Coordinates of N, CA, C and O in Angstrom, one line a residue:
M109 N 112.3 112.0 126.7 CA 111.9 111.8 125.4 C 112.8 110.7 124.7 O 112.6 109.9 123.8
W110 N 114.1 111.0 124.8 CA 115.1 110.3 124.1 C 115.3 108.9 124.6 O 115.5 108.1 123.8
V111 N 114.9 108.7 125.9 CA 114.9 107.3 126.4 C 113.7 106.5 125.6 O 114.0 105.4 125.2
G112 N 112.5 107.1 125.2 CA 111.7 106.4 124.4 C 112.1 106.1 123.2 O 111.9 104.9 122.6
V113 N 112.8 107.0 122.5 CA 113.3 106.9 121.0 C 114.4 105.7 121.2 O 114.4 104.8 120.3
V114 N 115.3 105.7 122.1 CA 116.2 104.8 122.2 C 115.7 103.2 122.5 O 116.1 102.3 121.8
L115 N 114.6 103.2 123.3 CA 114.1 102.0 123.5 C 113.3 101.4 122.4 O 113.2 100.3 122.2
W116 N 112.6 102.3 121.6 CA 111.9 101.8 120.4 C 113.0 101.3 119.3 O 112.7 100.4 118.7
V117 N 114.1 102.0 119.1 CA 115.0 101.5 118.2 C 115.6 100.3 118.6 O 115.8 99.4 117.8
Y118 N 116.0 100.2 120.0 CA 116.4 98.8 120.6 C 115.4 97.8 120.3 O 116.0 96.7 119.9
S119 N 114.3 98.0 120.4 CA 113.4 96.9 120.3 C 113.0 96.6 118.9 O 112.5 95.4 118.6
H120 N 113.1 97.5 118.0 CA 112.9 97.4 116.5 C 114.0 97.0 115.6 O 114.0 97.0 114.5
T121 N 115.3 96.9 116.2 CA 116.5 96.8 115.5 C 116.4 95.5 114.6 O 116.8 95.7 113.5
P122 N 116.0 94.4 115.1 CA 115.9 93.4 114.2 C 115.0 93.5 113.0 O 115.2 92.7 111.8
F123 N 114.1 94.5 112.9 CA 113.1 94.5 111.8 C 113.7 95.4 110.8 O 113.2 95.6 109.7
I124 N 114.9 96.2 111.1 CA 115.4 97.1 110.2 C 115.9 96.4 108.9 O 115.7 96.8 107.8
P125 N 116.6 95.4 109.0 CA 116.9 94.6 107.8 C 115.9 94.1 106.9 O 116.1 94.1 105.7
L126 N 114.7 93.9 107.5 CA 113.5 93.4 106.8 C 113.2 94.6 105.8 O 112.9 94.3 104.5
G127 N 113.2 95.8 106.2 CA 112.8 96.8 105.5 C 113.9 97.3 104.3 O 113.7 97.8 103.2
L128 N 115.3 97.1 104.7 CA 116.4 97.4 103.8 C 116.9 96.3 102.9 O 117.3 96.6 102.0
A129 N 116.4 95.1 103.2 CA 117.0 93.9 102.4 C 116.6 94.0 100.9 O 117.4 93.8 100.1
F130 N 115.3 94.2 100.6 CA 114.8 94.2 99.3 C 115.5 95.2 98.3 O 115.7 94.9 97.3
P131 N 115.4 96.4 98.8 CA 116.1 97.4 97.9 C 117.6 97.1 97.8 O 118.1 97.3 96.8
L132 N 118.1 96.6 98.8 CA 119.5 96.5 98.8 C 120.1 95.3 97.9 O 121.1 95.2 97.4
S133 N 119.1 94.2 97.9 CA 119.4 93.0 97.2 C 118.7 93.0 95.7 O 118.5 92.0 95.2
Y134 N 118.3 94.1 95.3 CA 117.5 94.2 93.9 C 118.6 93.8 92.9 O 118.0 93.3 91.9
P135 N 119.8 93.9 92.9 CA 120.5 93.6 91.6 C 120.3 92.1 91.1 O 120.1 91.1 91.9
P136 N 120.1 91.9 89.8 CA 119.7 90.6 89.5 C 120.7 89.5 89.5 O 120.2 88.4 89.3
R137 N 121.9 89.8 90.0 CA 122.7 88.8 90.2 C 122.4 87.8 91.3 O 122.8 86.7 91.4
L138 N 121.5 88.3 92.2 CA 121.1 87.5 93.2 C 119.7 86.8 92.8 O 119.0 87.3 92.2
Q139 N 119.6 85.4 93.1 CA 118.6 84.8 92.9 C 117.4 85.3 93.6 O 117.5 85.9 94.8
F140 N 116.1 85.0 93.3 CA 115.0 85.5 94.1 C 114.8 84.9 95.3 O 114.4 85.4 96.4
V141 N 115.2 83.5 95.5 CA 115.3 82.8 96.9 C 116.2 83.5 97.7 O 116.0 83.8 98.9
D142 N 117.4 83.8 97.2 CA 118.5 84.6 98.1 C 117.8 85.9 98.6 O 118.2 86.3 99.7
R143 N 117.2 86.7 97.6 CA 116.7 87.8 98.2 C 115.6 87.8 99.3 O 115.2 88.6 100.1
L144 N 115.1 86.6 99.4 CA 113.9 86.5 100.3 C 114.5 85.8 101.5 O 114.0 86.2 102.6
L145 N 115.7 85.1 101.5 CA 116.3 84.5 102.7 C 117.2 85.7 103.4 O 117.4 85.5 104.6
L146 N 117.7 86.8 102.7 CA 118.5 87.7 103.4 C 117.8 88.3 104.6 O 118.5 88.6 105.5
P147 N 116.6 88.7 104.5 CA 116.0 89.3 105.6 C 115.8 88.4 106.8 O 115.9 88.7 107.9
L148 N 115.6 87.0 106.4 CA 115.4 86.0 107.4 C 116.7 85.9 108.1 O 116.7 85.9 109.5
Y149 N 117.8 85.8 107.5 CA 119.1 85.7 108.1 C 119.5 86.7 108.9 O 119.9 86.6 110.0
S150 N 119.3 88.0 108.3 CA 119.6 89.3 109.1 C 118.8 89.3 110.5 O 119.3 89.6 111.5
Y151 N 117.5 88.9 110.3 CA 116.7 88.9 111.6 C 116.9 88.1 112.6 O 117.2 88.2 113.7
V152 N 117.5 86.7 112.2 CA 117.9 85.6 113.1 C 119.1 86.1 113.8 O 119.4 85.8 114.9
I153 N 120.1 86.6 113.0 CA 121.4 87.1 113.7 C 121.2 88.1 114.6 O 121.7 88.1 115.7
L154 N 120.4 89.2 114.3 CA 120.3 90.5 115.2 C 119.4 89.9 116.4 O 119.6 90.4 117.5
S155 N 118.4 89.2 116.2 CA 117.7 88.6 117.3 C 118.4 88.0 118.3 O 118.3 88.0 119.4
G156 N 119.3 87.0 117.8 CA 120.1 86.2 118.6 C 121.2 87.0 119.3 O 121.2 86.9 120.6
A157 N 121.7 88.1 118.6 CA 122.8 89.0 119.4 C 122.0 89.8 120.4 O 122.6 89.9 121.5
Q158 N 120.7 90.2 120.2 CA 120.0 91.0 121.3 C 119.5 90.0 122.4 O 119.9 90.6 123.5
T159 N 119.2 88.9 122.1 CA 118.8 87.9 123.1 C 120.1 87.6 124.1 O 120.0 87.5 125.3
L160 N 121.4 87.4 123.5 CA 122.5 87.2 124.1 C 123.0 88.2 125.0 O 123.5 88.1 126.2
Y161 N 122.9 89.7 124.5 CA 123.0 90.7 125.2 C 122.4 90.8 126.5 O 122.8 91.0 127.5
A162 N 121.0 90.6 126.3 CA 120.0 90.7 127.5 C 120.5 89.6 128.4 O 120.3 89.8 129.7
Y163 N 120.7 88.3 128.0 CA 120.8 87.3 129.0 C 122.3 87.5 129.7 O 122.4 87.2 130.8
L164 N 123.5 87.7 128.8 CA 124.7 87.7 129.3 C 125.3 89.0 129.9 O 125.8 89.0 131.0
I165 N 124.8 90.1 129.4 CA 125.3 91.5 129.9 C 124.4 92.1 131.0 O 124.6 92.3 132.0
E166 N 123.0 92.1 130.7 CA 121.9 92.8 131.4 C 121.6 91.8 132.6 O 121.5 92.3 133.7
G167 N 121.4 90.5 132.3 CA 121.1 89.6 133.4 C 119.9 89.9 134.1 O 118.9 90.2 133.4
D168 N 119.9 89.9 135.5 CA 118.6 90.2 136.3 C 118.5 91.7 136.6 O 117.6 92.1 137.4
T169 N 119.4 92.5 136.0 CA 119.4 94.0 136.4 C 118.0 94.7 135.8 O 117.6 94.6 134.9
V170 N 117.2 95.3 136.8 CA 116.1 96.0 136.5 C 116.4 97.4 136.4 O 115.8 98.2 135.5
F171 N 117.3 98.0 137.3 CA 117.5 99.5 137.2 C 119.0 99.7 137.9 O 119.3 99.0 138.7
V172 N 119.5 100.6 137.2 CA 120.8 101.3 137.5 C 120.7 102.7 137.5 O 120.3 103.2 136.4
G173 N 120.9 103.3 138.7 CA 120.8 104.7 138.6 C 121.9 105.5 139.4 O 122.5 105.0 140.3
K174 N 122.3 106.7 138.9 CA 123.2 107.6 139.4 C 122.7 109.0 139.7 O 121.9 109.4 138.7
R175 N 123.1 109.6 140.6 CA 122.7 111.1 140.9 C 123.7 111.7 141.6 O 124.3 111.3 142.6
K176 N 124.0 113.1 141.4 CA 124.8 113.9 142.1 C 123.9 115.1 142.6 O 123.1 115.6 142.1
T177 N 124.3 115.3 143.9 CA 123.6 116.5 144.7 C 124.5 117.5 145.1 O 125.6 117.1 145.4
Y178 N 124.2 118.7 145.1 CA 125.3 119.8 145.6 C 124.5 120.5 146.9 O 123.6 121.4 146.7
A179 N 124.9 120.1 148.0 CA 124.5 120.8 149.3 C 125.7 120.8 150.0 O 126.0 119.7 150.6
K180 N 126.4 121.9 150.1 CA 127.5 122.1 151.0 C 128.8 121.3 150.2 O 129.8 121.6 150.3
R181 N 128.5 120.2 149.7 CA 129.5 119.4 149.1 C 128.8 118.6 148.0 O 127.6 118.5 148.0
V182 N 129.6 118.1 147.1 CA 129.1 117.3 145.9 C 129.0 115.8 146.5 O 130.0 115.2 147.1
E183 N 127.8 115.3 146.3 CA 127.5 113.9 146.9 C 127.0 113.2 145.6 O 126.3 113.6 144.9
S184 N 127.5 111.9 145.5 CA 127.0 111.1 144.5 C 126.2 109.8 144.9 O 126.7 109.3 146.1
E185 N 125.2 109.5 144.4 CA 124.4 108.2 144.9 C 124.4 107.3 143.8 O 124.1 107.7 142.5
R186 N 124.4 106.0 144.0 CA 124.3 104.9 142.9 C 123.4 103.9 143.5 O 123.6 103.6 144.7
I187 N 122.6 103.5 142.8 CA 121.6 102.5 143.2 C 121.4 101.4 142.1 O 121.4 101.9 141.0
R188 N 121.3 100.1 142.6 CA 121.1 99.1 141.5 C 120.1 98.0 142.1 O 120.0 97.7 143.2
V189 N 119.3 97.7 141.3 CA 118.1 96.8 141.6 C 118.2 95.6 140.7 O 118.1 95.9 139.4
D190 N 118.2 94.4 141.2 CA 118.1 93.1 140.5 C 116.9 92.4 141.0 O 116.6 92.5 142.1
A191 N 116.2 91.8 140.1 CA 115.0 91.1 140.4 C 115.2 89.7 139.7 O 115.6 89.6 138.5
K192 N 114.6 88.5 140.3 CA 114.4 87.4 139.8 C 113.3 86.6 140.4 O 112.9 86.7 141.6
S193 N 112.8 85.7 139.5 CA 111.8 84.8 140.2 C 112.5 83.5 140.5 O 113.4 82.9 140.0
I194 N 112.0 82.8 141.7 CA 112.6 81.6 142.2 C 111.5 80.7 142.3 O 110.4 80.9 142.9
S195 N 111.7 79.6 141.7 CA 110.7 78.5 141.5 C 110.2 78.0 143.1 O 111.1 77.9 143.8
A196 N 109.1 77.5 143.1 CA 108.6 76.9 144.2 C 109.3 75.6 144.5 O 109.5 74.8 143.5
Q197 N 109.6 75.3 145.7 CA 110.3 74.0 146.1 C 109.3 72.9 146.0 O 108.2 73.1 146.6
P198 N 109.5 71.8 145.4 CA 108.5 70.8 145.3 C 108.3 70.0 146.7 O 109.2 69.9 147.3
S199 N 106.9 70.1 147.2 CA 106.7 69.6 148.6 C 106.3 68.2 148.4 O 105.9 67.6 147.4
K200 N 106.5 67.4 149.5 CA 106.0 66.0 149.5 C 104.7 65.8 149.3 O 104.2 64.8 148.7
A201 N 103.7 66.6 150.0 CA 102.4 66.7 149.8 C 101.9 67.4 148.5 O 102.1 68.6 148.5
V202 N 101.5 66.8 147.5 CA 101.2 67.4 146.2 C 99.8 68.0 146.4 O 98.8 67.4 146.8
S203 N 99.8 69.3 146.3 CA 98.5 70.2 146.3 C 98.2 70.9 145.0 O 99.1 71.4 144.6
S204 N 97.1 70.8 144.6 CA 96.6 71.5 143.4 C 96.3 72.9 143.6 O 96.3 73.8 142.6
T205 N 95.9 73.3 144.8 CA 95.5 74.7 145.1 C 96.6 75.6 145.3 O 97.5 75.1 146.1
P206 N 96.7 76.6 144.6 CA 97.9 77.5 144.8 C 97.8 78.1 146.2 O 96.5 78.5 146.7
S207 N 98.9 78.2 146.9 CA 98.9 78.8 148.2 C 100.4 79.5 148.3 O 101.2 79.5 147.5
A208 N 100.5 80.2 149.5 CA 101.8 81.1 149.8 C 102.9 80.0 149.9 O 103.9 80.3 149.7
T209 N 102.5 78.7 150.3 CA 103.6 77.8 150.5 C 104.1 77.1 149.3 O 105.4 76.7 149.3
N210 N 103.4 77.0 148.2 CA 103.8 76.3 147.0 C 103.8 77.1 145.8 O 103.9 76.7 144.7
A211 N 103.8 78.6 146.1 CA 103.9 79.6 145.0 C 105.3 79.9 144.8 O 106.1 79.8 145.8
P212 N 105.6 80.3 143.5 CA 107.0 80.8 143.4 C 107.2 82.1 144.1 O 106.2 82.8 144.4
S213 N 108.5 82.6 144.1 CA 108.6 83.7 145.1 C 109.4 84.7 144.0 O 110.1 84.4 143.1
Y214 N 109.3 86.0 144.5 CA 110.0 87.2 143.7 C 111.1 87.7 144.7 O 110.8 87.8 145.8
Q215 N 112.4 87.6 144.1 CA 113.4 88.3 145.0 C 114.0 89.5 144.5 O 114.2 89.7 143.2
L216 N 114.1 90.6 145.2 CA 114.7 91.8 144.9 C 116.1 91.8 145.6 O 116.2 91.6 146.8
S217 N 117.2 92.3 144.8 CA 118.5 92.5 145.4 C 118.8 94.0 145.2 O 118.7 94.5 143.9
M218 N 119.1 94.8 146.2 CA 119.3 96.2 146.0 C 120.8 96.5 146.6 O 121.1 95.9 147.7
S219 N 121.3 97.4 145.9 CA 122.7 97.8 146.4 C 122.6 99.5 146.3 O 122.2 99.9 145.4
Y220 N 123.3 100.1 147.4 CA 123.2 101.5 147.5 C 124.5 102.2 148.0 O 124.9 101.6 149.0
V221 N 124.9 103.1 147.2 CA 126.2 103.8 147.8 C 126.1 105.2 147.6 O 125.7 105.7 146.6
R222 N 126.5 105.8 148.9 CA 126.4 107.5 148.7 C 127.8 107.8 149.2 O 128.5 107.5 150.2
T223 N 128.5 108.5 148.1 CA 129.8 108.9 148.3 C 130.0 110.4 148.1 O 129.2 111.1 147.7
T224 N 131.1 111.0 148.6 CA 131.6 112.4 148.4 C 133.1 112.4 148.1 O 133.7 111.3 148.0
N225 N 133.6 113.4 147.8 CA 135.1 113.6 147.3 C 135.4 112.8 146.3 O 136.3 112.0 146.3
S226 N 134.6 112.8 145.1 CA 134.8 112.0 143.9 C 135.0 110.6 144.2 O 135.7 109.8 143.6
G227 N 134.1 110.0 145.1 CA 134.0 108.6 145.2 C 135.0 108.2 146.4 O 135.1 106.9 146.6
K228 N 135.9 109.1 147.0 CA 136.8 108.5 147.9 C 136.3 108.4 149.3 O 136.9 107.7 150.0
T229 N 135.2 109.1 149.7 CA 134.8 109.0 151.0 C 133.3 108.5 151.0 O 132.4 108.9 150.2
V230 N 133.1 107.4 151.6 CA 131.7 106.5 151.6 C 131.0 107.1 152.7 O 131.3 107.0 153.9
I231 N 129.9 107.8 152.4 CA 129.0 108.3 153.4 C 128.1 107.1 153.9 O 127.8 106.8 155.2
H232 N 127.5 106.4 153.1 CA 126.6 105.3 153.4 C 126.6 104.2 152.3 O 126.7 104.6 151.2
M233 N 126.7 103.0 152.7 CA 126.6 101.9 151.8 C 125.7 100.9 152.3 O 125.7 100.5 153.6
G234 N 124.7 100.3 151.5 CA 123.8 99.4 152.1 C 123.6 98.3 150.9 O 123.6 98.6 149.7
K235 N 123.1 97.2 151.3 CA 122.8 96.1 150.4 C 121.5 95.4 151.2 O 121.7 95.2 152.4
E236 N 120.8 95.0 150.4 CA 119.4 94.3 150.9 C 119.0 93.3 149.9 O 119.0 93.6 148.7
R237 N 118.5 92.3 150.4 CA 118.0 91.0 149.6 C 116.7 90.7 150.3 O 116.6 90.2 151.4
V238 N 115.6 91.0 149.5 CA 114.2 90.6 150.2 C 113.5 89.7 149.2 O 113.6 89.7 148.0
E239 N 112.7 88.8 149.9 CA 112.0 87.8 149.0 C 110.5 87.5 149.6 O 110.4 87.6 150.7
A240 N 109.6 87.6 148.6 CA 108.3 87.1 149.0 C 107.5 86.4 147.9 O 107.9 86.4 146.7
S241 N 106.6 85.6 148.3 CA 105.8 84.7 147.4 C 105.0 85.7 146.6 O 104.4 86.7 147.0
Y242 N 104.7 85.2 145.4 CA 103.9 86.0 144.4 C 102.4 86.0 145.1 O 101.6 86.9 144.9
A243 N 102.1 84.8 145.7 CA 100.7 84.8 146.3 C 100.4 85.9 147.3 O 99.3 86.4 147.5
T244 N 101.5 86.7 148.0 CA 101.1 87.8 148.9 C 100.8 89.0 148.1 O 100.2 89.9 148.7
F245 N 101.1 89.0 146.8 CA 100.8 90.3 146.0 C 99.5 90.2 145.2 O 99.1 91.0 144.5
F246 N 98.8 89.0 145.2 CA 97.8 88.7 144.4 C 96.5 88.1 145.1 O 96.8 87.5 146.3
D247 N 95.3 88.5 144.8 CA 94.1 88.3 145.6 C 93.7 86.8 145.1 O 94.2 86.3 144.1
S248 N 92.6 86.3 145.5 CA 92.2 85.1 145.1 C 91.5 85.1 143.6 O 91.4 84.1 143.0
E249 N 91.2 86.4 143.1 CA 90.8 86.4 141.8 C 91.9 86.7 140.7 O 91.6 86.8 139.5
G250 N 93.2 86.8 141.3 CA 94.2 86.9 140.3 C 94.6 88.5 140.1 O 95.5 88.7 139.1
R251 N 93.9 89.3 140.7 CA 94.3 90.9 140.6 C 95.5 91.2 141.5 O 95.5 90.7 142.7
M252 N 96.3 91.9 141.1 CA 97.5 92.4 141.8 C 97.2 93.4 142.8 O 96.4 94.5 142.4
D253 N 97.7 93.4 144.1 CA 97.6 94.5 145.0 C 98.8 95.3 144.9 O 99.8 95.1 145.5
I254 N 98.5 96.5 144.0 CA 99.8 97.3 143.8 C 100.1 98.0 145.0 O 101.5 98.1 145.1
A255 N 99.4 98.3 145.8 CA 99.6 99.2 147.0 C 100.6 98.3 147.9 O 101.5 98.7 148.3
K256 N 100.1 97.0 148.1 CA 101.0 96.1 148.8 C 102.4 95.8 148.2 O 103.4 95.9 149.1
F257 N 102.4 95.7 146.9 CA 103.8 95.6 146.3 C 104.6 96.8 146.3 O 105.8 96.7 146.8
E258 N 104.0 97.9 146.3 CA 104.9 99.2 146.3 C 105.4 99.4 147.7 O 106.4 99.9 147.9
S259 N 104.4 99.1 148.8 CA 104.9 99.2 150.1 C 106.2 98.4 150.4 O 107.1 98.6 151.3
W260 N 106.0 97.1 150.1 CA 107.1 96.1 150.2 C 108.4 96.6 149.5 O 109.5 96.6 150.2
V261 N 108.4 97.1 148.4 CA 109.5 97.6 147.5 C 110.2 98.9 148.3 O 111.3 99.0 148.4
S262 N 109.1 99.8 148.6 CA 109.6 101.0 149.3 C 110.1 100.7 150.6 O 111.2 101.6 151.1
S263 N 109.7 99.8 151.4 CA 110.3 99.5 152.6 C 111.7 98.9 152.6 O 112.6 99.3 153.2
A264 N 111.8 98.1 151.6 CA 113.2 97.5 151.2 C 114.1 98.7 150.9 O 115.3 98.6 151.3
M265 N 113.6 99.6 150.0 CA 114.5 100.6 149.5 C 114.9 101.5 150.7 O 116.0 101.9 150.8
G266 N 113.8 101.8 151.6 CA 114.3 102.6 152.7 C 115.4 102.0 153.6 O 116.2 102.6 154.1
R267 N 115.3 100.7 153.8 CA 116.4 100.0 154.6 C 117.6 100.1 153.8 O 118.6 100.3 154.7
V268 N 117.6 100.0 152.6 CA 119.1 99.9 151.9 C 119.5 101.3 151.8 O 120.8 101.5 151.9
M269 N 118.7 102.3 151.7 CA 119.2 103.6 151.7 C 119.5 104.2 153.3 O 120.0 105.3 153.2
G270 N 119.3 103.4 154.2 CA 119.4 103.9 155.5 C 118.4 104.9 156.0 O 118.5 105.7 156.9
I271 N 117.2 104.9 155.4 CA 116.1 105.7 155.9 C 115.3 105.0 157.0 O 115.0 104.0 156.8
R272 N 115.3 105.8 158.1 CA 114.7 105.1 159.3 C 113.2 105.7 159.3 O 112.9 106.7 159.3
S273 N 112.2 104.7 159.3 CA 111.0 105.2 159.5 C 110.5 105.2 160.9 O 110.9 104.4 161.7
E274 N 110.0 106.4 161.2 CA 109.6 106.7 162.5 C 108.3 106.0 162.9 O 107.4 106.3 162.2
A275 N 108.2 105.6 164.1 CA 106.9 105.0 164.5 C 105.9 106.4 164.8 O 106.5 107.3 165.4
P276 N 104.7 106.3 164.5 CA 103.8 107.2 164.9 C 103.8 107.5 166.2 O 103.4 106.5 167.1
S277 N 103.8 108.7 166.7 CA 103.7 109.1 168.1 C 102.3 109.2 168.6 O 101.4 109.9 167.8
S278 N 101.9 108.8 169.7 CA 100.4 108.9 170.2 C 100.3 109.9 171.2 O 101.2 110.5 171.8

Protein backbone atom coordinates (compact mmCIF):
# COMPACT_ATOMS: atom_id res chain seq x y z
CA MET A 1 0.00 0.00 0.00
CA TRP A 2 2.77 2.44 0.87
CA VAL A 3 4.46 1.76 -2.45
CA GLY A 4 1.35 2.98 -4.24
CA VAL A 5 1.22 6.12 -2.11
CA VAL A 6 4.90 6.86 -2.72
CA LEU A 7 4.53 6.33 -6.47
CA TRP A 8 1.47 8.59 -6.56
CA VAL A 9 3.27 11.36 -4.67
CA TYR A 10 6.37 10.94 -6.86
CA SER A 11 4.36 11.21 -10.06
CA HIS A 12 2.25 14.15 -8.86
CA THR A 13 5.03 16.18 -7.20
CA PRO A 14 5.22 18.77 -9.99
CA PHE A 15 1.51 19.53 -9.59
CA ILE A 16 1.73 20.39 -5.88
CA PRO A 17 3.05 23.94 -6.53
CA LEU A 18 0.13 24.55 -8.83
CA GLY A 19 -2.30 24.03 -5.97
CA LEU A 20 -0.22 25.97 -3.44
CA ALA A 21 0.98 28.86 -5.57
CA PHE A 22 -2.19 30.94 -5.68
CA PRO A 23 -2.92 30.96 -1.94
CA LEU A 24 0.75 31.53 -1.11
CA SER A 25 1.11 34.35 -3.63
CA TYR A 26 -2.04 36.17 -2.55
CA PRO A 27 -0.42 39.26 -1.01
CA PRO A 28 -1.10 42.25 -3.23
CA ARG A 29 2.57 43.17 -3.51
CA LEU A 30 2.84 40.57 -6.31
CA GLN A 31 1.47 41.54 -9.66
CA PHE A 32 -1.26 39.41 -11.18
CA VAL A 33 1.09 38.14 -13.91
CA ASP A 34 3.69 37.09 -11.32
CA ARG A 35 1.05 35.09 -9.47
CA LEU A 36 0.21 33.29 -12.70
CA LEU A 37 3.83 32.58 -13.61
CA LEU A 38 4.88 31.26 -10.19
CA PRO A 39 3.13 27.89 -10.67
CA LEU A 40 4.56 27.62 -14.16
CA TYR A 41 8.12 28.22 -12.97
CA SER A 42 7.68 25.75 -10.11
CA TYR A 43 6.27 23.13 -12.45
CA VAL A 44 9.12 23.52 -14.95
CA ILE A 45 11.81 23.34 -12.25
CA LEU A 46 10.33 20.27 -10.51
CA SER A 47 9.61 18.46 -13.78
CA GLY A 48 13.15 19.13 -14.93
CA ALA A 49 14.56 17.82 -11.64
CA GLN A 50 12.42 14.70 -11.87
CA THR A 51 13.50 14.07 -15.47
CA LEU A 52 17.19 14.52 -14.63
CA TYR A 53 16.85 12.14 -11.68
CA ALA A 54 15.22 9.48 -13.86
CA TYR A 55 17.79 9.88 -16.61
CA LEU A 56 21.00 10.26 -14.59
CA ILE A 57 20.32 8.27 -11.41
CA GLU A 58 17.82 5.55 -12.35
CA GLY A 59 19.01 5.05 -15.92
CA ASP A 60 17.91 1.75 -17.44
CA THR A 61 17.16 0.10 -14.08
CA VAL A 62 13.81 -1.68 -14.02
CA PHE A 63 14.03 -3.55 -10.73
CA VAL A 64 16.34 -3.81 -7.73
CA GLY A 65 15.43 -6.33 -5.07
CA LYS A 66 16.89 -7.65 -1.82
CA ARG A 67 15.76 -10.54 0.32
CA LYS A 68 16.97 -12.33 3.44
CA THR A 69 16.12 -15.93 4.18
CA TYR A 70 16.69 -17.85 7.40
CA ALA A 71 17.33 -21.57 6.86
CA LYS A 72 20.17 -22.91 9.04
CA ARG A 73 21.96 -19.65 8.25
CA VAL A 74 21.10 -16.13 7.15
CA GLU A 75 21.35 -15.76 3.39
CA SER A 76 20.94 -12.52 1.48
CA GLU A 77 19.95 -12.27 -2.16
CA ARG A 78 20.21 -9.22 -4.39
CA ILE A 79 18.95 -8.99 -7.94
CA ARG A 80 19.06 -6.14 -10.40
CA VAL A 81 17.33 -5.98 -13.77
CA ASP A 82 18.15 -3.37 -16.41
CA ALA A 83 16.35 -3.06 -19.74
CA LYS A 84 16.81 -0.99 -22.84
CA SER A 85 15.78 -0.88 -26.45
CA ILE A 86 18.37 -1.14 -29.17
CA SER A 87 17.63 0.43 -32.52
CA ALA A 88 17.66 -1.71 -35.61
CA GLN A 89 20.80 -1.49 -37.70
CA PRO A 90 20.06 0.08 -41.07
CA SER A 91 20.42 -2.50 -43.77
CA LYS A 92 21.54 -1.91 -47.32
CA ALA A 93 18.37 -3.37 -48.75
CA VAL A 94 15.59 -1.01 -47.73
CA SER A 95 12.47 -2.90 -46.74
CA SER A 96 9.23 -1.30 -45.64
CA THR A 97 7.74 -4.49 -44.20
CA PRO A 98 8.64 -5.12 -40.58
CA SER A 99 10.44 -8.36 -39.86
CA ALA A 100 12.69 -9.85 -37.20
CA THR A 101 15.75 -8.72 -39.14
CA ASN A 102 14.93 -5.00 -39.30
CA ALA A 103 12.99 -4.59 -36.01
CA PRO A 104 14.49 -2.98 -32.91
CA SER A 105 15.47 -5.34 -30.14
CA TYR A 106 14.92 -5.51 -26.38
CA GLN A 107 17.91 -6.16 -24.13
CA LEU A 108 17.73 -7.36 -20.53
CA SER A 109 20.75 -7.30 -18.24
CA MET A 110 20.45 -9.16 -14.95
CA SER A 111 22.80 -9.59 -12.04
CA TYR A 112 22.26 -11.83 -9.02
CA VAL A 113 24.30 -12.30 -5.85
CA ARG A 114 23.55 -14.74 -3.05
CA THR A 115 25.67 -14.29 0.08
CA THR A 116 25.89 -15.41 3.67
CA ASN A 117 27.89 -14.34 6.72
CA SER A 118 26.88 -10.67 6.32
CA GLY A 119 28.00 -10.59 2.69
CA LYS A 120 31.46 -12.02 3.35
CA THR A 121 30.82 -15.40 1.71
CA VAL A 122 29.43 -15.52 -1.82
CA ILE A 123 27.30 -18.60 -2.45
CA HIS A 124 26.33 -17.79 -6.02
CA MET A 125 26.92 -14.91 -8.39
CA GLY A 126 25.53 -14.62 -11.88
CA LYS A 127 25.22 -12.15 -14.71
CA GLU A 128 23.22 -12.54 -17.85
CA ARG A 129 22.52 -10.34 -20.85
CA VAL A 130 19.86 -11.47 -23.29
CA GLU A 131 18.54 -9.77 -26.37
CA ALA A 132 15.59 -10.50 -28.61
CA SER A 133 13.83 -8.69 -31.41
CA TYR A 134 10.52 -7.03 -30.61
CA ALA A 135 9.09 -8.95 -33.56
CA THR A 136 9.49 -12.23 -31.66
CA PHE A 137 7.02 -11.07 -28.98
CA PHE A 138 4.30 -9.71 -31.28
CA ASP A 139 2.10 -11.39 -33.86
CA SER A 140 1.20 -10.05 -37.29
CA GLU A 141 -1.78 -8.13 -35.87
CA GLY A 142 0.36 -6.30 -33.30
CA ARG A 143 -0.77 -8.21 -30.20
CA MET A 144 1.86 -9.14 -27.65
CA ASP A 145 2.43 -12.80 -26.89
CA ILE A 146 2.74 -12.43 -23.12
CA ALA A 147 3.42 -16.12 -22.49
CA LYS A 148 6.39 -16.08 -24.88
CA PHE A 149 7.80 -12.92 -23.25
CA GLU A 150 7.36 -14.33 -19.74
CA SER A 151 9.05 -17.60 -20.67
CA TRP A 152 11.96 -15.66 -22.23
CA VAL A 153 12.43 -13.54 -19.09
CA SER A 154 12.00 -16.49 -16.69
CA SER A 155 14.53 -18.63 -18.59
CA ALA A 156 17.07 -15.80 -18.41
CA MET A 157 16.24 -15.32 -14.73
CA GLY A 158 16.74 -19.04 -14.09
CA ARG A 159 20.15 -18.96 -15.75
CA VAL A 160 21.32 -15.93 -13.76
CA MET A 161 20.11 -17.47 -10.48
CA GLY A 162 21.75 -20.81 -11.28
CA ILE A 163 18.50 -22.75 -11.45
CA ARG A 164 18.94 -25.74 -13.69
CA SER A 165 15.90 -26.75 -15.67
CA GLU A 166 15.61 -30.49 -15.83
CA ALA A 167 14.64 -32.13 -19.06
CA PRO A 168 11.41 -34.09 -18.83
CA SER A 169 12.07 -37.78 -18.41
CA SER A 170 10.28 -40.22 -20.67
